[in-house]
Each structure stands twice: as structure tokens, then as C-alpha cells.
Coordinates of C-alpha atoms in Angstrom, one line a residue:
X14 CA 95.2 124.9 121.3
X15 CA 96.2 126.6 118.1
X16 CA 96.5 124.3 115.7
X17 CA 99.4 125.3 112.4
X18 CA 98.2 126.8 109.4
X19 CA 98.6 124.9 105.7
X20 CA 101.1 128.2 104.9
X21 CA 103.7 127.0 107.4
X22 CA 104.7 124.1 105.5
X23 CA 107.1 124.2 102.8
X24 CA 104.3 123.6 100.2
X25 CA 104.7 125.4 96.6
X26 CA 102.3 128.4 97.1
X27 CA 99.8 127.3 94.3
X28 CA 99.2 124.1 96.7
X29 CA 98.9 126.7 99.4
X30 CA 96.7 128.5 97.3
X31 CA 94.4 125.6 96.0
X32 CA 94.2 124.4 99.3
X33 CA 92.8 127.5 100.8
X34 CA 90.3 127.4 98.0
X35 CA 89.5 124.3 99.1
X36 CA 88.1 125.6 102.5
X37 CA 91.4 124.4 104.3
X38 CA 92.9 126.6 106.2
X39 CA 94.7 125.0 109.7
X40 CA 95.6 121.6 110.0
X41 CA 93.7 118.7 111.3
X42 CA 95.7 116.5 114.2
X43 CA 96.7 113.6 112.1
X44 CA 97.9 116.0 109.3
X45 CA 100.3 118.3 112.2
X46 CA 101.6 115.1 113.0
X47 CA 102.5 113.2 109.9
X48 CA 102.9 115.7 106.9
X49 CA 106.1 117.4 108.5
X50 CA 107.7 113.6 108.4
X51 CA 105.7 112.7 105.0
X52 CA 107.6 116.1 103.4
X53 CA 110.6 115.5 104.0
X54 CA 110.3 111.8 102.4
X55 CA 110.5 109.7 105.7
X56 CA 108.4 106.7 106.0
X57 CA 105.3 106.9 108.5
X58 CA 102.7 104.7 110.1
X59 CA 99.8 106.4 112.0
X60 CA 97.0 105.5 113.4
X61 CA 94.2 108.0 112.4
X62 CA 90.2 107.3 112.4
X63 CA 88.3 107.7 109.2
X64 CA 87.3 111.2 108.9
X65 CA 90.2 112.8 110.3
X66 CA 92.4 114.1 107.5
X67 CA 94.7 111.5 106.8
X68 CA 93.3 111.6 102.7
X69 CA 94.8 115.0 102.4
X70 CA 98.0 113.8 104.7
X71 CA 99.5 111.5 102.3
X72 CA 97.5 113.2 99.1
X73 CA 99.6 116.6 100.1
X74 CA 102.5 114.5 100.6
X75 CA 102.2 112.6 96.9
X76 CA 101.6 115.4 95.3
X77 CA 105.0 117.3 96.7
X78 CA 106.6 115.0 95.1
X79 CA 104.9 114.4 91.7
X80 CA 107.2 115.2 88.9
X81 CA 104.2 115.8 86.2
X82 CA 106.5 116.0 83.3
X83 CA 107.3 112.3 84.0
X84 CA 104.7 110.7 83.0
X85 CA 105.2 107.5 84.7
X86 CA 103.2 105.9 87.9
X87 CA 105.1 107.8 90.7
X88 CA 102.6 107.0 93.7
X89 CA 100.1 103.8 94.4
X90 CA 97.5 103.9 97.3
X91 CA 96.3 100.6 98.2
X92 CA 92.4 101.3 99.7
X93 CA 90.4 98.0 101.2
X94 CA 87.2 99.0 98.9
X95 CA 86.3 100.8 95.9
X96 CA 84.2 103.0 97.5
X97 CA 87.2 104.0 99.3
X98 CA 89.5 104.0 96.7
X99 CA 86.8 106.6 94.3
X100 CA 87.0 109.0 97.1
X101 CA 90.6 109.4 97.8
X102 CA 90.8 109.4 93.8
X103 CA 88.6 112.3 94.0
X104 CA 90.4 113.9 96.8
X105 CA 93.6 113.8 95.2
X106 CA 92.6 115.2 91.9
X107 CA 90.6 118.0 94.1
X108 CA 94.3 118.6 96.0
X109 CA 96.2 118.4 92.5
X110 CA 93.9 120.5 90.1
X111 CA 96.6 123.3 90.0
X112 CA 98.6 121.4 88.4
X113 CA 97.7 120.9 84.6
X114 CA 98.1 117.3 83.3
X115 CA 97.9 115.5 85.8
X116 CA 96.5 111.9 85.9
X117 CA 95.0 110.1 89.0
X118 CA 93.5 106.8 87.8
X119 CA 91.8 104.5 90.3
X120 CA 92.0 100.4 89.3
X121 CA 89.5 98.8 91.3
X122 CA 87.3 95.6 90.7
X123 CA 83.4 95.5 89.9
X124 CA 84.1 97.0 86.2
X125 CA 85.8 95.7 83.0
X126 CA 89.8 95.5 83.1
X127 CA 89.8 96.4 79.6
X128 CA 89.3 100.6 79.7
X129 CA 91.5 100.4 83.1
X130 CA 94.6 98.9 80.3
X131 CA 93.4 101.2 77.9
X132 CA 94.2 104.1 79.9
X133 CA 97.0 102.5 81.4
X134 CA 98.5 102.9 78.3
X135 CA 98.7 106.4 77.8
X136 CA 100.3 106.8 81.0
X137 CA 99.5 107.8 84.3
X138 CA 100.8 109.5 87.6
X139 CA 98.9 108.5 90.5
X140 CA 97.2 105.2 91.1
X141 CA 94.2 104.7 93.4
X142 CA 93.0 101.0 93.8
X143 CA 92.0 97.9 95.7
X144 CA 94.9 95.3 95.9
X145 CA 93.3 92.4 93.6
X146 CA 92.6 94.7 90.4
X147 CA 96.3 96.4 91.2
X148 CA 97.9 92.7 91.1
X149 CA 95.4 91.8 88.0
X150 CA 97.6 94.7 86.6
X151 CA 100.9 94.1 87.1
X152 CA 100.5 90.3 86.9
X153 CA 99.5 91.1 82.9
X154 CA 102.4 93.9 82.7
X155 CA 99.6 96.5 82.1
X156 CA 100.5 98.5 84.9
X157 CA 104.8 98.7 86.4
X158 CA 106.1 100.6 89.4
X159 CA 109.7 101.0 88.0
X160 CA 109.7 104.6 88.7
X161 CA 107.6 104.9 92.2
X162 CA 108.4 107.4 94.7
X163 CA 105.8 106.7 97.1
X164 CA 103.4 103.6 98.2
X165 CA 100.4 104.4 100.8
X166 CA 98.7 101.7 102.6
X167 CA 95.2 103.1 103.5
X168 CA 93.0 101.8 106.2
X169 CA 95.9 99.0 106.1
X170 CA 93.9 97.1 109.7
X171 CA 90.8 96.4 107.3
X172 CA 92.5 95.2 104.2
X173 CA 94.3 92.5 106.5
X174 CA 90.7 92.0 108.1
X175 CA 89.7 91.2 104.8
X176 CA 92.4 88.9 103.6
X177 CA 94.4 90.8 101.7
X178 CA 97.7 90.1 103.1
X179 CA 99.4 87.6 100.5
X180 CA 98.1 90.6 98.1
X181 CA 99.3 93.5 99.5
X182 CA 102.6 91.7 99.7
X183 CA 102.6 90.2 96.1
X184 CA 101.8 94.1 94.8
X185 CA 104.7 95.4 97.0
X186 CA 107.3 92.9 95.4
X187 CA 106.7 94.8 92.0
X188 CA 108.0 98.4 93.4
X189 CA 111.7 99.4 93.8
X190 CA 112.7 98.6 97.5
X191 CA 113.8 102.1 97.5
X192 CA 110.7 104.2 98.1
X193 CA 108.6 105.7 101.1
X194 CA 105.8 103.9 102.5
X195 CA 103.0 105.6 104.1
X196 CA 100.8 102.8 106.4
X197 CA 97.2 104.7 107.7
X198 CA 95.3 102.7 110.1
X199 CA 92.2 103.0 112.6
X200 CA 93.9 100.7 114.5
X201 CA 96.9 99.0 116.0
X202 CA 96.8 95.1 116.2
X203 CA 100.2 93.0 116.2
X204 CA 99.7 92.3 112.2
X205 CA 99.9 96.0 111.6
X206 CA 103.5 96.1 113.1
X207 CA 104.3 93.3 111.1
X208 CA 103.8 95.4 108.1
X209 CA 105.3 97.9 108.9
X210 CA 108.5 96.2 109.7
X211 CA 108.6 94.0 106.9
X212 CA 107.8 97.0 104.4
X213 CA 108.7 100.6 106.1
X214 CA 112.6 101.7 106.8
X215 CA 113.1 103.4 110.4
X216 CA 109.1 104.8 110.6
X217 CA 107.7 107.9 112.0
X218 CA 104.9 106.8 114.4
X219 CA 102.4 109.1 114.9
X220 CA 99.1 108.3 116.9
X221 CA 96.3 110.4 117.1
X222 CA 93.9 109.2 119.7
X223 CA 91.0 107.6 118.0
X224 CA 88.6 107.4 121.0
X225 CA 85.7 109.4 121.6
X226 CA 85.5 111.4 124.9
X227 CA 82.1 112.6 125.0
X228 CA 80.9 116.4 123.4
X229 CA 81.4 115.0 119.4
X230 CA 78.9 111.8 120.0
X231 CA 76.7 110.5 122.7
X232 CA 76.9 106.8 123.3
X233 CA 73.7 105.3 125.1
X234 CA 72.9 101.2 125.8
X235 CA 69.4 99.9 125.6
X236 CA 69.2 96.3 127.2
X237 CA 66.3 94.3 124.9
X238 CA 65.0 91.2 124.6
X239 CA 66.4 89.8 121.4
X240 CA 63.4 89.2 120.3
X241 CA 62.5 92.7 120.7
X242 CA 65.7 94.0 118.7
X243 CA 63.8 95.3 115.4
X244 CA 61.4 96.7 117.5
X245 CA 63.9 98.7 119.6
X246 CA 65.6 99.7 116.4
X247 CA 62.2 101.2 115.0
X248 CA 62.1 103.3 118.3
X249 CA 65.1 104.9 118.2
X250 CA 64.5 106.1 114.9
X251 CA 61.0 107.3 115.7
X252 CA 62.7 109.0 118.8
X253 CA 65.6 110.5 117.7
X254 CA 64.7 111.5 114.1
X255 CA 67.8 110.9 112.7
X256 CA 68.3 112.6 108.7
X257 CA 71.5 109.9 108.1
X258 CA 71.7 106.2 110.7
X259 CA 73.7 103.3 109.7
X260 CA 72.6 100.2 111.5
X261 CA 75.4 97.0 112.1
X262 CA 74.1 93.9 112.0
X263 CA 76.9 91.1 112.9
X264 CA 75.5 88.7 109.5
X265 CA 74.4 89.0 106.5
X266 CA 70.8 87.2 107.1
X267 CA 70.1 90.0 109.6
X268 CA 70.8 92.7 107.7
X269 CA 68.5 91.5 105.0
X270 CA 65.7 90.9 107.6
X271 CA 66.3 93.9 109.9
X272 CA 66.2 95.9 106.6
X273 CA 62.9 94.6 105.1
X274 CA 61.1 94.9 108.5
X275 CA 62.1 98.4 108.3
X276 CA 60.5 99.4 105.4
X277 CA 57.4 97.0 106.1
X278 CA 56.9 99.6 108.9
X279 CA 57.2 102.6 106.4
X280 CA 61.0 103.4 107.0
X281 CA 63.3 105.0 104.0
X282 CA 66.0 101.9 104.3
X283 CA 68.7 100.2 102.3
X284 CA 70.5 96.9 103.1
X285 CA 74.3 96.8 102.2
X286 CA 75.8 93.5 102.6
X287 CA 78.5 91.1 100.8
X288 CA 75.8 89.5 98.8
X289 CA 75.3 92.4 96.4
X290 CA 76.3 93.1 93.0
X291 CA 78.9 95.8 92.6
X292 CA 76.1 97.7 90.6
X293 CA 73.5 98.0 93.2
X294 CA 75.7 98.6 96.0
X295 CA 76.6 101.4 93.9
X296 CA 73.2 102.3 94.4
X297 CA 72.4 101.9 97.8
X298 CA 75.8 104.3 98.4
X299 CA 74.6 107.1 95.8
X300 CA 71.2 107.2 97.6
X301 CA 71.9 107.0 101.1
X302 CA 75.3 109.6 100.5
X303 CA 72.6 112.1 99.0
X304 CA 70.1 111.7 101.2
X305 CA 67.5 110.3 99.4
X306 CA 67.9 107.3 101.9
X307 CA 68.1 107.7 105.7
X308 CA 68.5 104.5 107.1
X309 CA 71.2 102.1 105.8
X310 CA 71.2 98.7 107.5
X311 CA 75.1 96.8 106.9
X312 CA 77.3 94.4 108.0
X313 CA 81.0 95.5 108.7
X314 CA 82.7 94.0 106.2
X315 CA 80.0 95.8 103.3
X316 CA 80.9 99.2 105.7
X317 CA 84.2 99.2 105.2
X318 CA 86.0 102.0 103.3
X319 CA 82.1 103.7 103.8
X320 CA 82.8 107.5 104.1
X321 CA 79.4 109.7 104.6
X322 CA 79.8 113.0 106.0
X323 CA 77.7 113.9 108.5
X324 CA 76.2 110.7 109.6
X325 CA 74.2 111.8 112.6
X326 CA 73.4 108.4 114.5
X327 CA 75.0 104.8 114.3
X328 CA 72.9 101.9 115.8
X329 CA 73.9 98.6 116.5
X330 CA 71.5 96.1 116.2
X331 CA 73.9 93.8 118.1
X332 CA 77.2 94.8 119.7
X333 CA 80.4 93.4 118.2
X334 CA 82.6 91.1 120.0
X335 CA 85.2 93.3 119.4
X336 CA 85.9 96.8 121.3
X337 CA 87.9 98.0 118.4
X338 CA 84.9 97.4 115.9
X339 CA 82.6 99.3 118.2
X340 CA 84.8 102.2 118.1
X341 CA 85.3 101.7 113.8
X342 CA 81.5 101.7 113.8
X343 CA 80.5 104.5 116.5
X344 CA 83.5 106.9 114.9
X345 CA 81.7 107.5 111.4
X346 CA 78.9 109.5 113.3
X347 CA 80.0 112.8 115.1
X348 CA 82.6 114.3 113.2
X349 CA 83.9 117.7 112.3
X350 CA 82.7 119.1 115.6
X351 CA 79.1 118.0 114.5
X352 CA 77.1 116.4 117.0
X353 CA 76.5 112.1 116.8
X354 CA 74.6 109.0 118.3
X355 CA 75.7 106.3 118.6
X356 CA 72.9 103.6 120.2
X357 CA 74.0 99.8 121.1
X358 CA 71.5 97.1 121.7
X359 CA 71.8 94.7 124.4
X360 CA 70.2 91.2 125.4
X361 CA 71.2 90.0 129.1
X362 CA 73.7 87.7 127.5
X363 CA 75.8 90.3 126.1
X364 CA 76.5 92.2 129.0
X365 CA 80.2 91.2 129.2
X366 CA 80.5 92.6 125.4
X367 CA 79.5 96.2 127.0
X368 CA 82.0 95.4 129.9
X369 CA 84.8 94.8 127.4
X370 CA 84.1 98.5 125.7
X371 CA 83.7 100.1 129.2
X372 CA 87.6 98.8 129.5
X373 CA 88.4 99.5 126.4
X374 CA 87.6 103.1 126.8
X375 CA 87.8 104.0 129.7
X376 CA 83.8 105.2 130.6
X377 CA 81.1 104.0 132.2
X378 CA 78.5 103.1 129.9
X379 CA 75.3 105.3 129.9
X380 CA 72.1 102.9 130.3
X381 CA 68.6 104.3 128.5
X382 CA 65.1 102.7 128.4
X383 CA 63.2 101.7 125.8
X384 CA 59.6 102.5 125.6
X385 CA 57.5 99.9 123.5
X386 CA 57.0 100.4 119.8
X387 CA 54.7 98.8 117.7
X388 CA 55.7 97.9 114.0
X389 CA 53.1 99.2 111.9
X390 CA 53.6 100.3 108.6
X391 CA 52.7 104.2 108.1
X392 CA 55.3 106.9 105.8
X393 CA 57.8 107.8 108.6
X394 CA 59.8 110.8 107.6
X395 CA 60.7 111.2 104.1
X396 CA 64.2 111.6 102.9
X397 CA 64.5 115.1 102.2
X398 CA 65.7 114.2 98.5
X399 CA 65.0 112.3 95.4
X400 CA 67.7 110.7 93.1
X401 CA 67.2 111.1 88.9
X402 CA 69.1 108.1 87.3
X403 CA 70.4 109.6 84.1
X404 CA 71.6 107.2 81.0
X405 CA 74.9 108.9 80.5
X406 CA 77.8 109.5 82.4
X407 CA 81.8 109.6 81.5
X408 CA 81.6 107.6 78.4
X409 CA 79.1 110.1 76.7
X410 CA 81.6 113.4 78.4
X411 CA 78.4 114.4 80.7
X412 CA 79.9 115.7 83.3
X413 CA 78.4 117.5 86.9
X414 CA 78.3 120.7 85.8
X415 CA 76.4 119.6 82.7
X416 CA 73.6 118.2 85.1
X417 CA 73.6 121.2 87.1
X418 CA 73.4 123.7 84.4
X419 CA 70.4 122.0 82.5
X420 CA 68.2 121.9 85.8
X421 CA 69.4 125.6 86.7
X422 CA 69.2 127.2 83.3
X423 CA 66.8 125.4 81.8
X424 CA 64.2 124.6 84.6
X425 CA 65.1 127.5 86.8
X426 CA 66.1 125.0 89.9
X427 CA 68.1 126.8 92.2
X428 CA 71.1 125.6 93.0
X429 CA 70.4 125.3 96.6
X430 CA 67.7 122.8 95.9
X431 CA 70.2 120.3 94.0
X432 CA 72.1 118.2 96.0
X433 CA 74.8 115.0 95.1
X434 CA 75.6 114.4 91.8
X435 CA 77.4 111.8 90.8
X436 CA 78.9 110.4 87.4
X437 CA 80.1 106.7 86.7
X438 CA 81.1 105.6 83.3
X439 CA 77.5 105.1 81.6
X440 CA 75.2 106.4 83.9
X441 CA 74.9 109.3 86.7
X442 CA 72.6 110.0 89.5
X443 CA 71.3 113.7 90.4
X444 CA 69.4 114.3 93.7
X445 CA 66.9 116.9 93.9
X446 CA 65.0 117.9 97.0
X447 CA 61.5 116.4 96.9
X448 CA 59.6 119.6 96.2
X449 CA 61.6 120.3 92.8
X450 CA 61.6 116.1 91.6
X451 CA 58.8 116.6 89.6
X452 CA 59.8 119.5 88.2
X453 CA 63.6 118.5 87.6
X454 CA 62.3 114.9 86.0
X455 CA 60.2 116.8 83.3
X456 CA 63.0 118.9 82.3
X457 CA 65.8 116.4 82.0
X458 CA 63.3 114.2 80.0
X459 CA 62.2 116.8 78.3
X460 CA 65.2 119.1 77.6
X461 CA 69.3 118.1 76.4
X462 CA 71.8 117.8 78.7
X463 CA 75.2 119.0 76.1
X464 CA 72.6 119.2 72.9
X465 CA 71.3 115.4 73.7
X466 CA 68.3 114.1 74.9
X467 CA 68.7 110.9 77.4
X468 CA 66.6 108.0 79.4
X469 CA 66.0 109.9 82.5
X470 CA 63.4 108.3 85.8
X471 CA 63.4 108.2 89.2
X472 CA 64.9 106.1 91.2
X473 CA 63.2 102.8 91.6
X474 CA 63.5 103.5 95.9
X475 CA 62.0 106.5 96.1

């Protein structure tokens, strides 16, 4: 099927243009569906998977309607986590960059409310955030949505999952009941059409089947012994060789443990759970997102808003009890056409869990053995990267580029061999491929970045 081309919306032709440059041509499903009703200002509710386009749905869709010369807060998307929230910040200011002056500020908790107000201040045009900062906000008058044109509810299912309800409704008080309200979701439970029909006017629905059918990602069962679960999950990493797997745990305690038997055994793995401060989960994310981390061991609810590209294999360590979370957790691996795992575990007493996703979807499942595996500990497949922490980031105006040209210029690093980098307010993370960490550590210790020399190691993981 062909699918439309960016050009045959009515879109001013530097968006056109931008997003071309971009490396978007033809639109995705979700975006054929809902931007046609987004442009012309109707409100929508669609049910999209992560990964699927729906960021540059509603960004396009904002952005159309920006007047920059106002420089009042004209759009608010509500994201369940920060994580989420600093990626459809960046998204948005990727979409927007043609147009000079604009602001996109994200307002999420984990950092001091003070330089959000600050900003605030001076005005802004866009707002990205979580729902408890964005009330923190408007409770203290710091932020005000007299003049907004459109509200987006993003991943809407897992902010109610995470009891954000009364929120989300005590932030939507503060806008002008005259407005269009864009509501994303994975999927479709009875609360979400609550929502929508206590906050959207006559919706567009638009559904883009959110079910894998094979070809993208191959699902396989393994019955265990649930004693035998760590071992199993040791297996399938030494068999498949996965570059990028995410293994669900159902509690917190078992991520911790599944985790540290993991790297007992000589594994490169991460545990992300509720339990961790805001700075090392920032962490955990930078490492495993630039693969200097392979395996990341989580809970759902530490998952959420999670957004890696290319994630070849997701495991679970224990099936949900829920169909729908087994489809949240197997749809992050396999995307863009790419190929994807994703491998259940499965004691005798949880046979009716793998009955209820048979019925769910509408396939048989696909039963594998596993061969015994002994947990050992020997080096098993190093991350093909190494993260530099750098002590500077926005605060001291370092910015990517800045990185980049110091190890290119100065250590002659090709390009090629430097992967994620990314900036926070005080201190930024490069990766470097593991042949060139040496070489990149001496130089950024050694050399400026923007005419000043800063604390540079490596990362305590690696």
C-alpha cells in the first residue's frame, strides 16, 4: 500500500522542508490517520503503540498552530515520565527548528522548581511535562494556560495506571474549555473513554492496530521451573546474542536480584526500578540508550515512557497477568521494519496467563526448549561502547557539538566511532566505542572543550 507523502498536507513548506531534512518522507499509519483531523483543529483520541509516530502527529499538529510572535504557552503535552517527556521535548524542537524563537520547555520532577520558574518567566510556547511538576506550576501561578490552543495527553493509559487521574484533571481545570485535545494511547480500557468524554468535544477516533502479526518480532515460550528462571534468562542471552534486551520482572525485589545474578555471571546489566533516585536512573537510561549497557533488567512501572530504538529482544522473566501489558512490553522490540524477540518465561502454574495472550491475539503460542545453563561468572559480550561522564553540561553552554568537535578535531576520533551524547544541566555523557575510550578519555582530560578544561572519567559501569 502506498502510504501519503508529508507534501500532501497543507503544511507551510519550510515544515515540509525541515521535515524532509529530517529523514521523513511518507507518513507512518497513526500519522495518515490523525494529522488530517489534528490540522484542521478537531479533537482526536487514537490508540497508537510507542514507536509508531504519534510524537510527530501531534508535534506537526502543535506546531501548525504556533503563533511564535505570541509569546505565551499555546500547547501543553502531559507525558507519564520524564524520560518521556525529554524526548518529545526534543522531538518537537527537532520538528520546530525552522522557526526562529521558538521555546519548548519541559517541567518535569527529579530537578529544582526554581530554574523551571525562572524560565517560566521569560515566556514560553510549548510545554512538555509530567502532570505533578505542571500542577506544582500552576498551583504557584508560575506557569497559566489563558491563551492555549491545544492540550495533548500522551500515553494517557499509563498516566491513569499510575495514578495520575485527580492530576490530569486538576491541570485541565486551569485551561480555557475552548481548546483541542489530543488523547494518545497504547491502549483502550473503559477509563480512557472516560477521558475522553469528560475532556474532548465530538472526537476523531482513529485506531491503528497495535498487535504484532509475526515478520517485525518473533514471540517464543519457554516453560521453566521457577526456580530455574535466572538460569533460563542467562540462556537466552548466551543464545541469542542480543546487542539491546530489556527484561520485566513483575516486583521490584526481583528486578534487583535477577539483575545482580546477572552480572555475578559476567553480564553487562542495569536494574531500573521505582526505588532509584532520579539521578541514577538517569544513568542507567544514558548507558543502556548508548549501548554501553546491553541488558536492562525493569519493572513496568520504572519502563514506562522508556523509548530505545532498536531494542532487539524483550524477555520476561515472568509473564504479566495482563494481555495488554504483554503486548506494551513485547511492542518496544521489533520496530521500524527491524527485526525483534520477544521470549516469555513460564512455570506450569502460569499456563492460563499464556492462554489469556493466545486470546488476546489471536495466535497460537510457539513453545521452545531450554537447554541447561550453568551461572558461572566469565566476561560475556562486551557492550560495543563506553560512556565518558563529563562535569559540564547546559549550565556551563557545552553543548553536543562541542563534545563532538573536541574528540574529532582534537583527538582525530572519527565520527563514526562516537556514538550518544547527551547533555543535562551540569553534567553530560559521551559514548565512545571501546577501541577509541582510551584514547577519547586522555583527550577530554587532557584538552578544553569551548577553551575549558573539565573533570572527565569513565563511567563507574563500564
Amino acid at each position: 500500500m502506498n502510504r501519503p507523502e508529508f507534501s500532501s498536507l497543507p503544511l507551510k513548506p519550510a515544515l515540509i522542508e525541515n521535515i524532509a531534512s529530517l529523514g521523513y518522507t511518507h507518513l507512518t499509519p497513526i500519522q495518515a490517520e490523525s494529522l488530517p483531523h489534528i490540522l484542521e483543529g478537531k479533537d482526536v483520541i487514537a490508540q497508537a503503540k510507542t514507536g509508531s509516530g504519534k510524537t510527530a502527529a501531534f508535534g506537526i499538529g502543535l506546531i501548525s498552530r504556533l503563533d511564535v510572535g505570541h509569546f505565551k504557552v499555546q500547547a501543553l503535552v502531559l507525558c507519564p515520565t520524564r524520560e518521556l517527556a525529554d524526548q518529545v521535548s526534543k522531538e518537537i524542537r527537532q520538528l520546530a527548528r525552522f522557526i526562529p524563537n521558538i521555546k519548548v520547555l519541559s517541567l518535569c520532577g527529579g530537578v529544582p522548581f526554581a530554574p523551571q520558574r525562572d524560565s517560566l518567566l521569560h515566556g514560553a510556547h510549548v510545554i512538555v511535562g509530567t502532570p505533578g511538576r505542571v500542577q506544582e506550576h500552576l498551583q504557584k501561578h508560575s506557569l497559566r494556560l489563558d491563551d492555549l490552543h491545544v492540550l495533548v495527553l500522551d500515553e494517557a493509559d499509563r498516566m491513569l495506571d499510575m495514578g495520575f487521574a485527580e492530576l490530569i484533571t486538576d491541570v485541565i481545570s486551569y485551561a480555557p474549555s475552548h481548546r483541542q485535545t489530543l488523547l494518545f494511547s497504547a491502549t483502550y480500557p473503559d477509563a480512557i473513554r472516560n477521558l475522553s468524554q469528560s475532556y474532548q468535544f465530538k472526537p476523531v477516533s482513529v485506531s491503528i492496530d497495535t498487535r504484532h502479526h509475526g515478520g517485525d518480532l518473533l514471540q517464543h515460550f519457554h516453560r521453566v521451573d521457577s526456580s530455574k528462571r535466572v538460569h533460563a534468562v542467562g540462556y537466552l542471552l548466551a543464545y541469542h546474542r542480543p546487542e539491546s534486551t530489556v527484561v520485566f520482572c513483575n516486583t521490584k525485589r526481583e528486578c534487583q536480584d535477577v539483575a545482580g545474578s546477572l552480572a555475578n555471571c559476567g553480564f553487562s546489566v542495569q536494574a531500573l526500578h521505582g526505588d532509584l533516585e532520579q539521578k541514577d536512573r538517569d544513568q542507567v537510561l544514558v548507558r543502556f540508550a548508548n549501548k554501553s549497557c546491553s541488558v536492562l533488567v525493569a519493572t513496568d512501572v520504572a519502563a514506562r515512557g522508556l523509548d530505545i530504538k532498536e531494542l532487539q529482544a524483550v524477555i520476561n522473566y515472568e509473564l504479566p497477568w495482563d494481555p495488554e501489558v504483554y503486548v506494551h512490553r513485547i511492542g518496544r522490540s521489533g520496530r521500524a521494519g527491524k527485526k525483534g524477540l520477544a521470549l516469555s518465561l513460564c512455570a506450569d502454574a502460569e499456563l492460563d496467563r499464556v492462554k489469556a495472550i493466545e486470546d488476546y491475539l489471536g495466535i497460537a503460542a510457539d513453545w521452545d526448549d531450554i537447554a541447561p545453563f550453568k551461572l558461572s561468572y566469565e566476561p560475556r559480550f562486551h557492550p560495543p561502547m563506553i560512556t565518558l561522564w563529563i562535569d559540564a553540561g547546559r549550565k556551563q553552554k557545552v553543548r553536543p557539538g562541542d563534545i563532538l568537535g573536541a574528540l574529532t578535531a582534537t583527538a582525530g576520533i572519527a565520527a563514526g566511532e562516537v556514538g550518544k551524547i547527551d547533555v543535562f544541566d551540569k553534567h553530560a555523557y559521551v559514548a565512545v566505542s571501546r577501541q577509541q575510550a582510551d584514547k577519547a578519555l586522555a583527550c577530554l582530560r587532557d584538552g578544553k572543550i569551548k577553551g575549558r578544561r573539565y573533570n572527565v572519567h569513565q563511567s563507574r559501569w563500564d
